[in-house]
Coordinates of C-alpha atoms and ligand atoms in Angstrom, one line a residue:
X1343 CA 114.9 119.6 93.3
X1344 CA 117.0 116.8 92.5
X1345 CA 117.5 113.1 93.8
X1346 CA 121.0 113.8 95.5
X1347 CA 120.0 117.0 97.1
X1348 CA 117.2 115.0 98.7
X1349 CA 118.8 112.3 99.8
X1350 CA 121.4 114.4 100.8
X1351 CA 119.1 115.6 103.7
X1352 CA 118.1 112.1 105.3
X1353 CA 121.6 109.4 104.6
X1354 CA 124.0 110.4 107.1
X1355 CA 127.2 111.5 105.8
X1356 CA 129.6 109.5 108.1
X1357 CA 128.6 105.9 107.4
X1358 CA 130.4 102.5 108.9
X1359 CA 132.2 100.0 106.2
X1360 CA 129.6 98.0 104.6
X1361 CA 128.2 94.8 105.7
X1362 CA 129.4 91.8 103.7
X1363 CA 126.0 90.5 102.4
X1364 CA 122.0 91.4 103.8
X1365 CA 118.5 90.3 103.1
X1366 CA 115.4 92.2 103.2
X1367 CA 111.9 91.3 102.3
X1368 CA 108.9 93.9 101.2
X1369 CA 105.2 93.0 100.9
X1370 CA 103.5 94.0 97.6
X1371 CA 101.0 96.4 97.4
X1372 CA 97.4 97.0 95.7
X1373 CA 96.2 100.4 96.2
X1374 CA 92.4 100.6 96.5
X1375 CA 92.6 104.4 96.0
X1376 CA 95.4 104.9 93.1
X1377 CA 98.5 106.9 92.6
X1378 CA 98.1 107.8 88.7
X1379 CA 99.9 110.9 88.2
X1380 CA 102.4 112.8 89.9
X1381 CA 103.6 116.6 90.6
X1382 CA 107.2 115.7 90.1
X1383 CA 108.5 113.2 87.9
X1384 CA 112.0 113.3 89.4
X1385 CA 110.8 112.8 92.7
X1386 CA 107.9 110.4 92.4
X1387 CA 105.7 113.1 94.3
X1388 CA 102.1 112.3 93.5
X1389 CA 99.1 115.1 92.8
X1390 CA 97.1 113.2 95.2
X1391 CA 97.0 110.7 97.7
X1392 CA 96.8 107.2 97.5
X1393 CA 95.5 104.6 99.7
X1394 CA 96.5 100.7 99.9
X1395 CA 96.7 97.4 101.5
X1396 CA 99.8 95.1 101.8
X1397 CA 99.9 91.5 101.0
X1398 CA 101.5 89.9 103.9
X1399 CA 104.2 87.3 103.0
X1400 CA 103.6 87.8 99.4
X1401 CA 106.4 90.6 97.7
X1402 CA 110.0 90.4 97.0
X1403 CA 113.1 89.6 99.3
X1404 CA 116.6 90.6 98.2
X1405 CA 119.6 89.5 98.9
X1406 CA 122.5 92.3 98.8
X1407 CA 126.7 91.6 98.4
X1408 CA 128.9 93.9 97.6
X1409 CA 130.7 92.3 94.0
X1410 CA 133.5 93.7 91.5
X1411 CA 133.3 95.5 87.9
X1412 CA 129.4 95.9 87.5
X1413 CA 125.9 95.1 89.2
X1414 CA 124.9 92.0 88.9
X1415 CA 120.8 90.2 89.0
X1416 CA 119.7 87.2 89.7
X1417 CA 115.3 87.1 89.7
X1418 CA 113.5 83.9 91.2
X1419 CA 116.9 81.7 89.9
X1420 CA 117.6 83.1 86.8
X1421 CA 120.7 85.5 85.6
X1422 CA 118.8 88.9 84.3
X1423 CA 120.4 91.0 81.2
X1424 CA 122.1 94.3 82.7
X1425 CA 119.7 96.2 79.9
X1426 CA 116.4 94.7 81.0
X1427 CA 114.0 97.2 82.8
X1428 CA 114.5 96.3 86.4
X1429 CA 118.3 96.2 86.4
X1430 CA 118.7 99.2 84.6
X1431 CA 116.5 101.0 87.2
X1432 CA 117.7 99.8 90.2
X1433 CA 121.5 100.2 89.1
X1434 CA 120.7 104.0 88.5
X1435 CA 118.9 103.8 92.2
X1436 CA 122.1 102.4 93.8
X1437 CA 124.3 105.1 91.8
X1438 CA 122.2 107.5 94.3
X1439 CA 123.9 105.5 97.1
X1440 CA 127.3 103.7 96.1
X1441 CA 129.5 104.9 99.3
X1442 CA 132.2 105.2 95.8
X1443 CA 132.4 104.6 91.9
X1444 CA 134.0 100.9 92.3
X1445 CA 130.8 99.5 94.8
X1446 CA 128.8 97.4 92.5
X1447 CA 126.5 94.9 93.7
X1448 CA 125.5 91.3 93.7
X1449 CA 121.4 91.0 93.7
X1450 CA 119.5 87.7 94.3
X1451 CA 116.0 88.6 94.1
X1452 CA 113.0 86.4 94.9
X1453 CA 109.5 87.3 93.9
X1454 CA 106.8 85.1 96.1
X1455 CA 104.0 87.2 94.0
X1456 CA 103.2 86.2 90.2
X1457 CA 105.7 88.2 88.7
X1458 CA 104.9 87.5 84.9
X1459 CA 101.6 88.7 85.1
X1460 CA 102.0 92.5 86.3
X1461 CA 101.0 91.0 89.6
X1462 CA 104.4 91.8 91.0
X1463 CA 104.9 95.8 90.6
X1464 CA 107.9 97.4 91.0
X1465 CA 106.9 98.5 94.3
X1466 CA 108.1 95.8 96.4
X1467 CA 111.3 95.0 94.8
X1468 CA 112.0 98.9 95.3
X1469 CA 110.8 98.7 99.0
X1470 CA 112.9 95.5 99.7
X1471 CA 116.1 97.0 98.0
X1472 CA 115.7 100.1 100.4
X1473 CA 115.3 98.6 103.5
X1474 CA 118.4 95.8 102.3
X1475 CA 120.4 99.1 101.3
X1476 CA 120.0 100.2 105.0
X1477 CA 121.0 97.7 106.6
X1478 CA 124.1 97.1 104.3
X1479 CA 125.1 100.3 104.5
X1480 CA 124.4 101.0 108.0
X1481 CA 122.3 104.3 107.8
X1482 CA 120.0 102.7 111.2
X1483 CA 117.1 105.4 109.1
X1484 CA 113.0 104.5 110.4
X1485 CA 110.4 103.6 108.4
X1486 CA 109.1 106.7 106.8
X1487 CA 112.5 108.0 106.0
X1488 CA 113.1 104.8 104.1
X1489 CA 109.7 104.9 103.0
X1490 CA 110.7 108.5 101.3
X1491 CA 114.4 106.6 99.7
X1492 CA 112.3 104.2 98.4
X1493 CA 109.7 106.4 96.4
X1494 CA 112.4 107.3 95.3
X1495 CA 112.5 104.2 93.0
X1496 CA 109.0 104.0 92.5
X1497 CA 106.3 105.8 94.0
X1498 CA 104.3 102.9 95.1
X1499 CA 107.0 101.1 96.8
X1500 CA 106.8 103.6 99.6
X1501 CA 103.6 102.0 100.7
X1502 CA 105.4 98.7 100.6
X1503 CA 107.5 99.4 103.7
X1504 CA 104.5 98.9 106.0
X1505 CA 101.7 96.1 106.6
X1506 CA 97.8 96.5 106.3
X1507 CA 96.3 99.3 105.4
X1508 CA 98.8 102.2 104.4
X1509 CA 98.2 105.6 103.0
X1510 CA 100.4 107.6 101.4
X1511 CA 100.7 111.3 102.5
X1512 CA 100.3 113.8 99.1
X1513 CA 102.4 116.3 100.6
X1514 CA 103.2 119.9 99.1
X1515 CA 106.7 120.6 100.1
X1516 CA 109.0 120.6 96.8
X1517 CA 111.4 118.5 98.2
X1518 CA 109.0 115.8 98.8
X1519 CA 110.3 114.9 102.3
X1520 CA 106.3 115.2 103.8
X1521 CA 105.2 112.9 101.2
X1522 CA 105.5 109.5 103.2
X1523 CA 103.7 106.4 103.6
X1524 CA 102.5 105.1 107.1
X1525 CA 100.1 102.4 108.5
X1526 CA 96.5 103.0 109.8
X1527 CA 96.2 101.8 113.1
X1528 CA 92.9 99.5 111.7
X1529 CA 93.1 95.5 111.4
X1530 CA 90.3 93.6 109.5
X1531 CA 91.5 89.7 110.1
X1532 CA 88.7 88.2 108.1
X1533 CA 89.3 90.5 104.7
X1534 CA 90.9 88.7 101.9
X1535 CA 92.3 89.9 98.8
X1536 CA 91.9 87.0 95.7
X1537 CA 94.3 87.5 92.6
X1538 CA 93.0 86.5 89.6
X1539 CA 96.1 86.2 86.5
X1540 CA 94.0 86.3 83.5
X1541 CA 97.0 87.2 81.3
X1542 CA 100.6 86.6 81.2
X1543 CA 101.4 88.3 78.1
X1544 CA 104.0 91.2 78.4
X1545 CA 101.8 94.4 79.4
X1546 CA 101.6 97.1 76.0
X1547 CA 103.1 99.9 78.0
X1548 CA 104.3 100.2 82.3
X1549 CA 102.6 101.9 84.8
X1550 CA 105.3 104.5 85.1
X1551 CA 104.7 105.4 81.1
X1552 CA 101.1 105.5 80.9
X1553 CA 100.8 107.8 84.3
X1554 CA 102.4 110.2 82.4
X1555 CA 100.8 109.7 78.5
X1556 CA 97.5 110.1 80.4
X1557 CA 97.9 113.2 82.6
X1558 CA 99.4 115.0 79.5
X1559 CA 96.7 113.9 76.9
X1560 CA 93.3 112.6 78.4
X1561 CA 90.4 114.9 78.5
X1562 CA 88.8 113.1 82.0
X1563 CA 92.1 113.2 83.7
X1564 CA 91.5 117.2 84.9
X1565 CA 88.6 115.4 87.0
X1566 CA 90.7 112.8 88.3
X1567 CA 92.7 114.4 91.5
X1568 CA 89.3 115.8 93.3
X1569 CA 87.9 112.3 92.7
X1570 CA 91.0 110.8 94.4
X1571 CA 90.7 113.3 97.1
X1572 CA 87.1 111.8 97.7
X1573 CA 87.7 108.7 98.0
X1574 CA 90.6 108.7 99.5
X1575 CA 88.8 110.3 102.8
X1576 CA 85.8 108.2 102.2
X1577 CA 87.8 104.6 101.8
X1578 CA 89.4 105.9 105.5
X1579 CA 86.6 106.6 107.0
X1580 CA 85.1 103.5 105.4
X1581 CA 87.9 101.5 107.3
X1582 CA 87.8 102.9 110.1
X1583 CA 84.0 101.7 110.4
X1584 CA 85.2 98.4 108.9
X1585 CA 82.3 98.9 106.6
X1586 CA 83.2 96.3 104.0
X1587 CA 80.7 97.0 101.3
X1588 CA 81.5 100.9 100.9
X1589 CA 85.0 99.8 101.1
X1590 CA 84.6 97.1 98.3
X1591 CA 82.4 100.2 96.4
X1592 CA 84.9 103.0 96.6
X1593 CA 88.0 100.8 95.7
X1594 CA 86.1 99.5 92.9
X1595 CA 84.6 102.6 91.6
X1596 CA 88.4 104.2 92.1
X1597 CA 89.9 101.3 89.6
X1598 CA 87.4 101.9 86.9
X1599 CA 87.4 105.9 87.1
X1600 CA 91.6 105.5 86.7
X1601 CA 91.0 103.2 83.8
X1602 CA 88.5 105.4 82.7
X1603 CA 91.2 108.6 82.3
X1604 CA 93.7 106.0 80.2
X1605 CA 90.8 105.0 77.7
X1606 CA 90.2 108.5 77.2
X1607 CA 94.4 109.4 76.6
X1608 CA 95.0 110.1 73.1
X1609 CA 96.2 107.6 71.7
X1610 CA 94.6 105.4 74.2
X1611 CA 95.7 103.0 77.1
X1612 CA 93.6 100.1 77.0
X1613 CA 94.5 97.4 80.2
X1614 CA 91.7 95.4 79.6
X1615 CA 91.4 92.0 77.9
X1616 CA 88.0 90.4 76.9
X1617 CA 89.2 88.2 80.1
X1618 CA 89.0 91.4 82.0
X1619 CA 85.6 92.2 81.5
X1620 CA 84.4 88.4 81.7
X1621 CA 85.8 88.8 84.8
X1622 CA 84.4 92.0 86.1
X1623 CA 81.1 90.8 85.0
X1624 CA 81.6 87.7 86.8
X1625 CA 82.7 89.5 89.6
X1626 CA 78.9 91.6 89.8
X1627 CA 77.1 88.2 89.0
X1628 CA 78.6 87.1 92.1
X1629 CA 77.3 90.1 94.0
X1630 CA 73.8 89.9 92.8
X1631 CA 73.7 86.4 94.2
X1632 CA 74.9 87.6 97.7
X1633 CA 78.5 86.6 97.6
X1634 CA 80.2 90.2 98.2
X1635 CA 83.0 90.3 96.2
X1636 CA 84.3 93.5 94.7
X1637 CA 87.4 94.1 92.0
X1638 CA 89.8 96.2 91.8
X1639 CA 92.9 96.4 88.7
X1640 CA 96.3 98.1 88.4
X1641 CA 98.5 98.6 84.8
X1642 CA 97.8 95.3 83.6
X1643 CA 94.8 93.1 82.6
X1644 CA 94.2 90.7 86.0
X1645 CA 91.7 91.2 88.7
X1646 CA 92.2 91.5 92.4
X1647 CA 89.4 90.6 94.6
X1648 CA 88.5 92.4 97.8
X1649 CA 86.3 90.0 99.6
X1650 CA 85.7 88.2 103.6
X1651 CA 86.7 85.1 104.6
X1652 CA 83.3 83.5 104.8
X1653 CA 82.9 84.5 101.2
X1654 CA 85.7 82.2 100.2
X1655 CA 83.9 79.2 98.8
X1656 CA 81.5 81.0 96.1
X1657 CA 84.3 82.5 94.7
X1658 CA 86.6 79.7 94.4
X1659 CA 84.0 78.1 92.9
X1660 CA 83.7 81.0 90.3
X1661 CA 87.5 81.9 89.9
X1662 CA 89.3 78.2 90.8
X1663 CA 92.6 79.4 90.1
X1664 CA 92.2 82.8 92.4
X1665 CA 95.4 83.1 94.6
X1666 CA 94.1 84.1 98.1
X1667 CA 96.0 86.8 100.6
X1668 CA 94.6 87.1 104.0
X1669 CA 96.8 90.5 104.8
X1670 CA 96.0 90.8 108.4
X1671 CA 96.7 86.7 109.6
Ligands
LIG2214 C1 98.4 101.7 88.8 O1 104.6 103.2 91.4 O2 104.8 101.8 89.3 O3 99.8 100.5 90.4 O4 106.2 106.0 90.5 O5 106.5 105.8 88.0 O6 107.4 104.0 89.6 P1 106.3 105.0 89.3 O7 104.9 104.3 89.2 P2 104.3 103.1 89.9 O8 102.8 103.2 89.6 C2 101.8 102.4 90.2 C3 100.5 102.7 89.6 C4 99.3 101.8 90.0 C5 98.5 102.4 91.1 C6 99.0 102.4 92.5 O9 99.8 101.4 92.9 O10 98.6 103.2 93.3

């Protein structure tokens, strides 16, 4: 199954002329159960589910016109190369979409999230160009439509069309069109997430590379799916009880066992910085002393922290430059 053909099944064929210029913002995302592998490549269909929560006003807004000649990028105020990562991936996503061969576009795109430091995923930038793409366009799709369009782009981002907790269905149909995000109805108002930039460096290899490297080469990745599976029910369940300590647990113990898979890839994906682990130890120090703070880390080096609001001071105190997101205020 192929891109068009899928697409071909939710954008409406007949289509009014396109708007002159939109703007459309989408939160970022950090999964605390992870999406590291998929069933289809072409489609971004994942071999398990994932679970994650949105960062409020932190993510990317875009700002869409239709231009002459070629795309054209413009990230947090500075002109970006036609050959650097993003632009060449979201041109190929709008050639999915251009109502005909001469529609280029004009993007300004504004990243409120750390963007240097692997803090700012693809996922919201994806999300944020979908939902601007609708309203340009005028396809008047809902949520979980878009949500498929935009995994499309990059599996995470389809998370990044909602706020709070989201979970994204596995699905098993080939053409991917059960494999949505959607919200869970729970809101936790004092949970905070804490981001921690250790690095800024330029990450060894992306997210969408070492997913792959690791399912076709690491040993410990066959036991990876049915651990996902696990937690995935028990992180629900978890915050559906608002039980904060077997959430922090489980989304902890998720992070590790993904890393876990990569160190084992042949040759190995190694995230971690000396920083990383300073910081992970930190992170339990903190917890033996009665400050409940638990970690959790993506493709990249830095920390998030998954802690409540009356937590707040002890770990400022320990990480003084932590970035604090209250998702649900
Ligand atoms: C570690 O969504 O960036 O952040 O679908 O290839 O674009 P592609 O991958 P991407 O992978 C995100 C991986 C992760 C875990 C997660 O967000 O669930």
């Amino acid at each position: 199954m192929t891109k068009p053909e899928v697409i071909a099944q939710l954008v409406p064929k007949r289509l009014p002329a396109p708007k002159k210029t939109v703007t459309a913002f989408a939160p970022s995302n950090i999964a605390l159960c992870k999406y590291w592998g998929k069933r289809d490549a072409e489609l971004n269909l994942p071999t398990a589910p994932s679970l994650s929560i949105s960062l409020g006003r932190l993510g990317s807004e875009v700002t869409l016109t239709p231009c002459a000649d070629h795309d054209r990028y413009t990230l947090n105020g500075r002109r970006l190369l036609p050959e650097c990562v993003f632009a060449r991936r979201a041109s190929a996503f709008f050639d999915l979409f251009r109502p005909h061969k001469q529609f280029f576009l004009e993007v300004v795109a504004r990243n409120t999230i750390p963007t240097a430091a692997g803090l700012a995923s693809s996922a919201s930038g994806f999300a944020a160009l979908t939902l601007a793409l609708n309203d340009l366009l005028g396809w008047k799709l809902d949520r979980r439509k878009l949500s498929i369009l935009a995994r499309l782009g990059s599996g995470s981002a389809c998370r990044s069309l909602f706020e709070g907790f989201v979970e994204w269905r596995v699905g098993k149909a080939a053409d991917g069109l059960d494999s949505f995000a959607e919200p869970l109805p729970t809101r936790w108002p004092d949970l905070r997430v804490g981001l921690v930039v250790l690095s800024k460096q330029e990450k060894p290899i992306g997210s969408r590379d070492a997913m792959a490297h690791t399912r076709a080469t690491s040993p410990l990745y066959a036991a990876w799916p049915a651990t996902v599976e696990r937690d995935f029910a028990a992180l629900k369940e978890a915050i559906r009880r608002r039980d904060f300590t077997r959430l922090g647990e489980l989304a902890e113990g998720n992070a590790l066992a993904m890393h876990a898979t990569m160190l084992a890839a042949r040759p190995a994906v190694v995230y971690c910085l000396p920083e990383s682990l300073e910081a992970m130890q930190a992170v339990r120090a903190l917890r033996a002393d009665g400050c409940e703070v638990y970690f959790t880390m993506d493709a990249g080096p830095n920390l998030k922290l998954l802690f409540r609001k009356p937590d707040l001071r002890g770990i400022v105190k320990r990480f003084p430059e932590v970035q604090v997101v209250a998702p649900f205020a």
